[in-house]
Coordinates of C-alpha atoms and ligand atoms in Angstrom, one line a residue:
X1 CA 0.0 0.0 0.0
X2 CA 1.2 3.5 -0.8
X3 CA 1.5 6.2 1.7
X4 CA 1.8 9.8 0.5
X5 CA 5.4 10.9 0.7
X6 CA 4.7 13.9 2.8
X7 CA 1.9 14.9 5.1
X8 CA 1.3 18.5 5.8
X9 CA -1.3 20.6 7.3
X10 CA -2.2 24.3 7.3
X11 CA -2.2 25.7 10.8
X12 CA -0.2 22.8 12.3
X13 CA 3.4 22.2 12.2
X14 CA 3.8 18.6 11.1
X15 CA 5.1 17.5 7.8
X16 CA 5.7 13.9 8.9
X17 CA 3.2 11.1 8.8
X18 CA 1.6 10.9 12.3
X19 CA 2.1 7.4 13.7
X20 CA -1.6 6.6 14.0
X21 CA -2.5 7.5 10.4
X22 CA -2.9 4.4 8.3
X23 CA -1.8 4.1 4.7
X24 CA -4.4 4.5 2.0
X25 CA -4.2 3.9 -1.7
X26 CA -4.4 7.1 -3.7
X27 CA -6.1 6.6 -7.0
X28 CA -9.3 4.9 -5.8
X29 CA -12.6 6.3 -4.5
X30 CA -12.2 8.1 -1.2
X31 CA -15.1 7.9 1.4
X32 CA -14.8 10.6 4.1
X33 CA -16.9 11.4 7.2
X34 CA -17.2 15.2 7.7
X35 CA -18.1 17.0 10.9
X36 CA -19.1 20.6 11.2
X37 CA -19.7 22.5 14.5
X38 CA -18.3 26.0 14.0
X39 CA -21.4 28.0 14.6
X40 CA -25.0 26.9 15.4
X41 CA -25.4 23.8 13.3
X42 CA -24.3 20.3 14.5
X43 CA -23.7 18.5 11.2
X44 CA -22.2 15.2 9.9
X45 CA -22.0 13.8 6.4
X46 CA -20.4 11.1 4.4
X47 CA -19.1 12.0 0.9
X48 CA -17.5 9.8 -1.7
X49 CA -15.0 11.4 -4.1
X50 CA -14.0 9.6 -7.3
X51 CA -10.4 9.9 -8.7
X52 CA -11.6 12.2 -11.4
X53 CA -13.1 14.6 -8.9
X54 CA -16.8 13.6 -8.9
X55 CA -18.5 14.0 -5.5
X56 CA -21.4 11.9 -4.2
X57 CA -23.1 12.8 -1.0
X58 CA -24.0 9.5 0.8
X59 CA -25.6 11.3 3.7
X60 CA -25.9 14.8 5.2
X61 CA -27.4 15.4 8.6
X62 CA -27.8 18.9 10.0
X63 CA -29.2 19.6 13.4
X64 CA -30.0 23.4 13.6
X65 CA -29.8 25.1 17.0
X66 CA -32.0 28.0 15.9
X67 CA -34.6 27.2 18.6
X68 CA -32.0 27.3 21.3
X69 CA -30.8 30.8 20.3
X70 CA -34.0 32.4 19.1
X71 CA -34.9 33.9 22.5
X72 CA -31.6 35.8 22.5
X73 CA -31.8 37.2 19.0
X74 CA -28.5 35.7 18.0
X75 CA -26.0 32.8 18.6
X76 CA -24.9 32.5 22.2
X77 CA -21.5 30.8 22.1
X78 CA -21.8 28.9 25.4
X79 CA -25.3 27.6 24.5
X80 CA -24.0 26.6 21.1
X81 CA -21.0 24.6 22.5
X82 CA -23.2 22.8 25.1
X83 CA -25.7 21.8 22.4
X84 CA -22.9 20.5 20.1
X85 CA -21.7 18.3 23.0
X86 CA -25.3 16.9 23.4
X87 CA -26.0 16.4 19.7
X88 CA -22.7 15.4 18.1
X89 CA -22.8 11.7 18.9
X90 CA -26.3 11.1 17.6
X91 CA -25.8 13.3 14.5
X92 CA -22.6 11.3 13.5
X93 CA -24.4 8.0 14.1
X94 CA -27.3 9.1 11.9
X95 CA -24.9 10.2 9.1
X96 CA -23.2 6.8 9.2
X97 CA -26.6 5.0 9.3
X98 CA -28.1 7.0 6.4
X99 CA -25.0 6.3 4.3
X100 CA -25.4 2.6 5.1
X101 CA -21.8 2.3 6.0
X102 CA -19.7 1.0 8.8
X103 CA -16.6 2.9 10.0
X104 CA -14.4 0.4 8.2
X105 CA -15.7 1.8 4.9
X106 CA -14.2 5.2 5.7
X107 CA -10.8 6.4 4.3
X108 CA -10.6 9.5 6.5
X109 CA -12.4 11.8 9.0
X110 CA -12.6 15.5 8.3
X111 CA -13.6 18.1 10.9
X112 CA -13.9 21.8 10.9
X113 CA -10.9 23.2 12.8
X114 CA -11.9 26.9 12.4
X115 CA -12.6 29.7 12.0
X116 CA -15.7 29.9 14.2
X117 CA -16.9 29.9 17.8
X118 CA -14.0 28.0 19.3
X119 CA -16.0 26.1 22.0
X120 CA -18.1 24.5 19.2
X121 CA -15.1 23.9 16.9
X122 CA -13.4 22.1 19.7
X123 CA -16.4 19.7 20.2
X124 CA -16.5 18.6 16.5
X125 CA -12.7 18.5 16.1
X126 CA -12.3 16.4 19.3
X127 CA -15.0 14.1 18.1
X128 CA -13.3 13.7 14.7
X129 CA -10.0 13.0 16.5
X130 CA -11.6 10.3 18.6
X131 CA -13.1 8.6 15.6
X132 CA -9.8 8.9 13.7
X133 CA -7.9 7.4 16.7
X134 CA -10.4 4.7 17.4
X135 CA -10.7 3.6 13.8
X136 CA -7.1 4.2 12.8
X137 CA -8.1 6.7 10.1
X138 CA -6.3 9.8 8.9
X139 CA -7.6 13.1 10.3
X140 CA -8.1 16.1 8.0
X141 CA -8.6 19.4 9.8
X142 CA -10.7 21.6 7.4
X143 CA -11.0 25.4 7.3
X144 CA -14.7 26.1 7.3
X145 CA -14.3 28.6 4.5
X146 CA -12.6 26.0 2.4
X147 CA -15.7 23.9 2.9
X148 CA -17.9 26.7 1.5
X149 CA -15.4 27.2 -1.3
X150 CA -15.8 23.6 -2.6
X151 CA -19.6 23.4 -1.8
X152 CA -20.7 24.1 -5.4
X153 CA -19.0 20.8 -6.4
X154 CA -21.5 18.9 -4.3
X155 CA -24.4 19.7 -6.7
X156 CA -22.7 19.6 -10.0
X157 CA -19.6 18.8 -11.9
X158 CA -17.4 21.9 -11.4
X159 CA -13.8 22.0 -12.5
X160 CA -11.1 24.3 -11.0
X161 CA -10.2 27.1 -11.3
X162 CA -13.1 29.5 -10.6
X163 CA -13.8 32.9 -9.1
X164 CA -15.7 32.6 -5.8
X165 CA -17.8 35.0 -3.8
X166 CA -18.1 33.6 -0.3
X167 CA -20.9 35.4 1.4
X168 CA -22.1 34.2 4.8
X169 CA -22.8 35.3 8.3
X170 CA -19.2 35.7 9.2
X171 CA -17.5 36.3 5.9
X172 CA -17.6 38.2 2.7
X173 CA -14.7 37.5 0.4
X174 CA -13.8 37.2 -3.3
X175 CA -11.3 34.3 -3.9
X176 CA -9.6 32.8 -6.9
X177 CA -10.0 29.1 -6.2
X178 CA -7.5 26.7 -7.9
X179 CA -8.2 23.8 -5.5
X180 CA -8.0 22.9 -1.8
X181 CA -5.1 24.7 -0.2
X182 CA -4.6 26.8 -3.3
X183 CA -6.7 30.0 -3.1
X184 CA -5.9 33.7 -3.5
X185 CA -8.0 36.3 -1.8
X186 CA -8.9 39.2 -4.1
X187 CA -11.1 41.1 -1.6
X188 CA -12.7 40.9 1.8
X189 CA -14.9 43.0 4.0
X190 CA -13.3 45.8 5.9
X191 CA -16.0 45.7 8.6
X192 CA -19.1 43.5 8.7
X193 CA -20.0 40.4 6.6
X194 CA -23.1 40.7 4.3
X195 CA -25.0 38.1 6.4
X196 CA -24.2 40.0 9.6
X197 CA -25.7 43.1 7.9
X198 CA -28.9 41.1 7.0
X199 CA -29.1 39.7 10.5
X200 CA -28.6 43.0 12.4
X201 CA -30.9 45.1 10.2
X202 CA -33.5 42.3 10.4
X203 CA -33.2 42.6 14.2
X204 CA -33.7 46.4 14.0
X205 CA -36.9 45.7 12.0
X206 CA -38.2 43.4 14.7
X207 CA -37.6 40.2 12.8
X208 CA -36.5 36.9 14.4
X209 CA -33.2 35.1 14.1
X210 CA -31.7 34.3 11.7
X211 CA -32.6 37.6 10.0
X212 CA -31.5 36.9 6.4
X213 CA -34.4 34.6 5.4
X214 CA -36.9 36.6 7.5
X215 CA -35.8 39.8 5.8
X216 CA -36.1 38.2 2.3
X217 CA -39.6 37.2 3.1
X218 CA -40.5 40.7 4.4
X219 CA -38.9 42.3 1.3
X220 CA -41.1 40.4 -1.0
X221 CA -44.1 42.6 -0.1
X222 CA -42.1 45.9 -0.3
X223 CA -40.8 48.5 -2.7
X224 CA -37.6 50.1 -1.6
X225 CA -37.4 52.8 -4.2
X226 CA -38.3 55.6 -1.7
X227 CA -35.3 54.9 0.5
X228 CA -31.9 56.3 -0.4
X229 CA -29.3 54.1 1.4
X230 CA -25.6 54.7 1.4
X231 CA -23.4 53.1 -1.2
X232 CA -20.0 52.2 0.3
X233 CA -16.6 52.1 -1.4
X234 CA -18.0 53.4 -4.8
X235 CA -15.2 54.0 -7.2
X236 CA -12.6 52.2 -5.1
X237 CA -10.3 50.2 -7.2
X238 CA -10.0 47.2 -5.0
X239 CA -12.5 44.4 -4.4
X240 CA -13.2 45.0 -0.7
X241 CA -16.6 45.3 0.9
X242 CA -18.1 47.4 3.6
X243 CA -21.6 47.1 5.2
X244 CA -21.4 49.0 8.4
X245 CA -22.6 52.3 7.0
X246 CA -25.6 50.6 5.5
X247 CA -26.3 48.7 8.7
X248 CA -26.3 52.0 10.8
X249 CA -28.4 53.9 8.3
X250 CA -30.9 51.2 7.9
X251 CA -31.2 50.5 11.6
X252 CA -31.9 54.2 12.1
X253 CA -34.6 54.2 9.4
X254 CA -36.1 51.1 11.0
X255 CA -36.8 53.1 14.2
X256 CA -38.9 55.5 12.1
X257 CA -41.0 52.8 10.4
X258 CA -44.6 53.1 11.5
X259 CA -46.4 50.5 9.4
X260 CA -45.8 47.0 8.1
X261 CA -45.6 48.5 4.6
X262 CA -42.8 50.9 5.8
X263 CA -40.9 47.9 7.1
X264 CA -41.4 45.8 4.0
X265 CA -40.2 48.8 1.8
X266 CA -37.1 49.2 3.9
X267 CA -36.4 45.5 3.8
X268 CA -36.6 45.6 0.1
X269 CA -34.3 48.6 -0.1
X270 CA -31.7 46.8 2.2
X271 CA -31.8 43.6 0.2
X272 CA -31.3 45.6 -3.1
X273 CA -28.5 47.6 -1.5
X274 CA -26.6 44.5 -0.3
X275 CA -27.1 42.7 -3.6
X276 CA -25.9 45.8 -5.5
X277 CA -22.7 46.1 -3.5
X278 CA -22.0 42.4 -3.9
X279 CA -22.5 42.9 -7.6
X280 CA -20.4 46.0 -7.9
X281 CA -17.4 44.5 -6.1
X282 CA -17.7 41.2 -7.9
X283 CA -17.8 43.0 -11.2
X284 CA -14.3 44.4 -10.5
X285 CA -13.0 40.9 -9.5
X286 CA -14.6 39.3 -12.6
X287 CA -12.8 41.7 -14.9
X288 CA -9.5 41.2 -13.2
X289 CA -10.0 37.4 -13.2
X290 CA -10.9 37.4 -16.9
X291 CA -7.5 38.9 -17.8
X292 CA -5.8 35.8 -16.3
X293 CA -8.2 32.9 -17.1
X294 CA -10.0 31.6 -20.1
X295 CA -12.2 29.2 -18.0
X296 CA -14.8 31.8 -16.9
X297 CA -16.9 30.5 -14.0
X298 CA -18.3 32.6 -11.1
X299 CA -19.4 30.6 -8.1
X300 CA -21.3 32.2 -5.1
X301 CA -21.4 30.2 -1.9
X302 CA -22.3 30.7 1.8
X303 CA -25.6 31.3 3.6
X304 CA -26.4 34.6 1.8
X305 CA -26.2 32.8 -1.5
X306 CA -29.6 31.3 -0.5
X307 CA -31.1 34.8 -1.2
X308 CA -32.9 34.9 -4.5
X309 CA -32.4 38.6 -5.2
X310 CA -28.7 38.2 -4.4
X311 CA -28.4 35.2 -6.7
X312 CA -30.3 36.9 -9.6
X313 CA -28.2 40.1 -9.3
X314 CA -25.0 38.2 -9.3
X315 CA -26.1 35.9 -12.1
X316 CA -26.7 39.0 -14.3
X317 CA -23.3 40.4 -13.3
X318 CA -21.6 37.2 -14.3
X319 CA -23.5 37.1 -17.6
X320 CA -22.5 40.7 -18.4
X321 CA -18.9 39.7 -18.0
X322 CA -19.2 36.5 -20.1
X323 CA -19.0 34.2 -17.1
X324 CA -21.0 31.0 -16.4
X325 CA -22.7 31.3 -13.0
X326 CA -23.2 28.6 -10.3
X327 CA -24.5 28.5 -6.8
X328 CA -24.7 25.4 -4.7
X329 CA -28.0 23.7 -4.0
X330 CA -29.8 25.6 -1.2
X331 CA -29.1 22.8 1.3
X332 CA -25.3 23.3 0.8
X333 CA -25.4 27.1 0.8
X334 CA -25.9 27.3 4.6
X335 CA -23.6 25.4 7.0
X336 CA -23.5 21.7 6.5
X337 CA -20.9 18.9 6.8
X338 CA -21.0 17.6 3.3
X339 CA -18.8 20.5 2.2
X340 CA -16.4 19.7 5.1
X341 CA -16.3 16.0 4.0
X342 CA -15.7 17.0 0.4
X343 CA -12.9 19.5 1.3
X344 CA -11.4 16.7 3.5
X345 CA -11.6 14.1 0.7
X346 CA -10.0 16.5 -1.8
X347 CA -7.2 17.1 0.7
X348 CA -6.8 13.4 1.3
X349 CA -6.6 12.9 -2.4
X350 CA -3.6 15.3 -2.4
X351 CA -2.1 13.5 0.6
X352 CA -2.8 16.5 2.9
X353 CA -3.7 15.2 6.4
X354 CA -3.4 16.7 9.9
X355 CA -1.7 16.0 13.1
X356 CA -3.8 14.5 15.9
X357 CA -2.9 17.5 18.1
X358 CA -4.1 20.1 15.5
X359 CA -5.7 23.0 17.5
X360 CA -9.1 24.6 17.0
X361 CA -8.7 28.1 15.6
X362 CA -11.2 30.9 16.2
X363 CA -9.6 32.8 13.3
X364 CA -8.1 31.2 10.3
X365 CA -7.7 33.1 7.0
X366 CA -8.1 30.9 4.0
X367 CA -5.3 32.7 2.1
X368 CA -2.9 33.3 5.0
X369 CA -0.3 34.9 2.7
X370 CA -2.6 37.6 1.5
X371 CA -4.0 38.1 5.0
X372 CA -0.5 38.7 6.3
X373 CA 0.8 40.7 3.4
X374 CA -2.3 43.0 3.2
X375 CA -4.0 43.0 6.6
X376 CA -7.3 44.7 6.0
X377 CA -7.8 44.3 9.7
X378 CA -5.1 44.9 12.3
X379 CA -4.4 41.8 14.4
X380 CA -6.4 41.7 17.7
X381 CA -9.8 41.1 19.0
X382 CA -11.6 43.6 16.8
X383 CA -10.6 42.3 13.4
X384 CA -13.0 40.5 11.1
X385 CA -13.4 36.8 12.0
X386 CA -11.1 35.7 9.1
Ligands
KG4_401 O1 -23.0 30.0 5.7 P1 -23.9 30.3 6.9 O2 -24.9 29.2 7.3 O3 -23.0 30.4 8.2 C1 -21.8 31.1 8.3 O4 -20.8 30.5 8.0 O5 -21.9 32.3 8.6 O6 -24.5 31.7 6.7 C2 -25.5 32.2 7.6 C3 -25.9 33.5 7.2 C4 -26.7 34.3 8.2 O7 -26.3 35.6 8.3 C5 -28.1 34.3 7.5 O8 -28.9 35.4 7.9 C6 -27.7 34.3 6.0 O9 -26.6 33.5 5.9 N1 -28.8 33.9 5.2 C7 -29.5 34.7 4.3 C8 -30.5 33.9 3.8 N2 -30.4 32.6 4.2 C9 -29.3 32.6 5.1 N3 -29.3 36.0 4.1 C10 -30.2 36.5 3.2 N4 -31.2 35.8 2.6 C11 -31.4 34.5 2.8 N5 -32.4 33.8 2.2
ZN402 ZN1 -20.5 29.0 7.0

């Protein structure tokens, strides 16, 4: 049996094969258990990856903690971590049962190792380590953002490279994706993520948590033309985002809304403004990307990609630039473990596995080189999550 010549892992120091990791034969199908616990979903999934890159989801179980957090209007880290501890065992068991597989059928175990709420990340990562140790399987520590980056490959045949807009509750980034462990960040948010803006403005409008889907529903009955919301970073030559001005302006306007129609109109204006900024900044990145690549594919992933107005606006922007457009199936836009299992399988295929002592990381930029060379956020507690 062949063992990859060299093991390496982002964020951990090892380059030698850990003693516990068994050999596997590169070249065959790889079946990987994925575990995701970085925010408020406890998720497990089994994905099979063929040698030519085709992914099959054998199972995908997501336990949402929305009900646990609803009363607080947002995710409470301590409640999230406790709930992950209670649920992880059953969720993984169900994912294995739904796949109809025994642990012997696995080639590896992938778990989110960050970025995210570190108490939750530790639960899933520890569980993954335990399965890896007990079953003598390689562990693959996966960056949650890398999971979102590969998620479009769960629903369709998608070849690398592509331009990715990753737009979720914690992140808003444009990335050139050439494969796992091989991505360049073209732009990121200098303050809030788009999903965070949706959530906070929704809260100001009196909507429940999570705010994004609730605001989309509200906006369907509105016409936002009467509101003039700020347009951030217009004319800037980079591909960065900013949503804090919009969030402040919209939250103020929300205080003055007297009727349901006022609120629906403001919701529509906010949704349009967020979609417009995503489109304007993506347009810059698409043009820059097109100068370097003939294979023109624009992928949008992350929770906010579930928003129909956002999707339609970005699809039009892609078409105007001669790009094909793809968004993952809705179930794989928001947090799930199938994307973690797939990122893990792709890493395993490249011989990239992780040490058993890999640490959970609350912050973990996908493209660490760009993040270090061009720190949009100074280091410290106040920077963006990635
Ligand atoms: O990817 P995700 O599940 O978790 C993170 O990694 O952040 O994204 C969650 C975010 C939340 O901010 C949520 O409000 C937003 O995605 N979201 C939406 C919609 N569905 C989820 N935002 C706007 N419209 C939606 N339909
Ligand atoms: Zn996510």
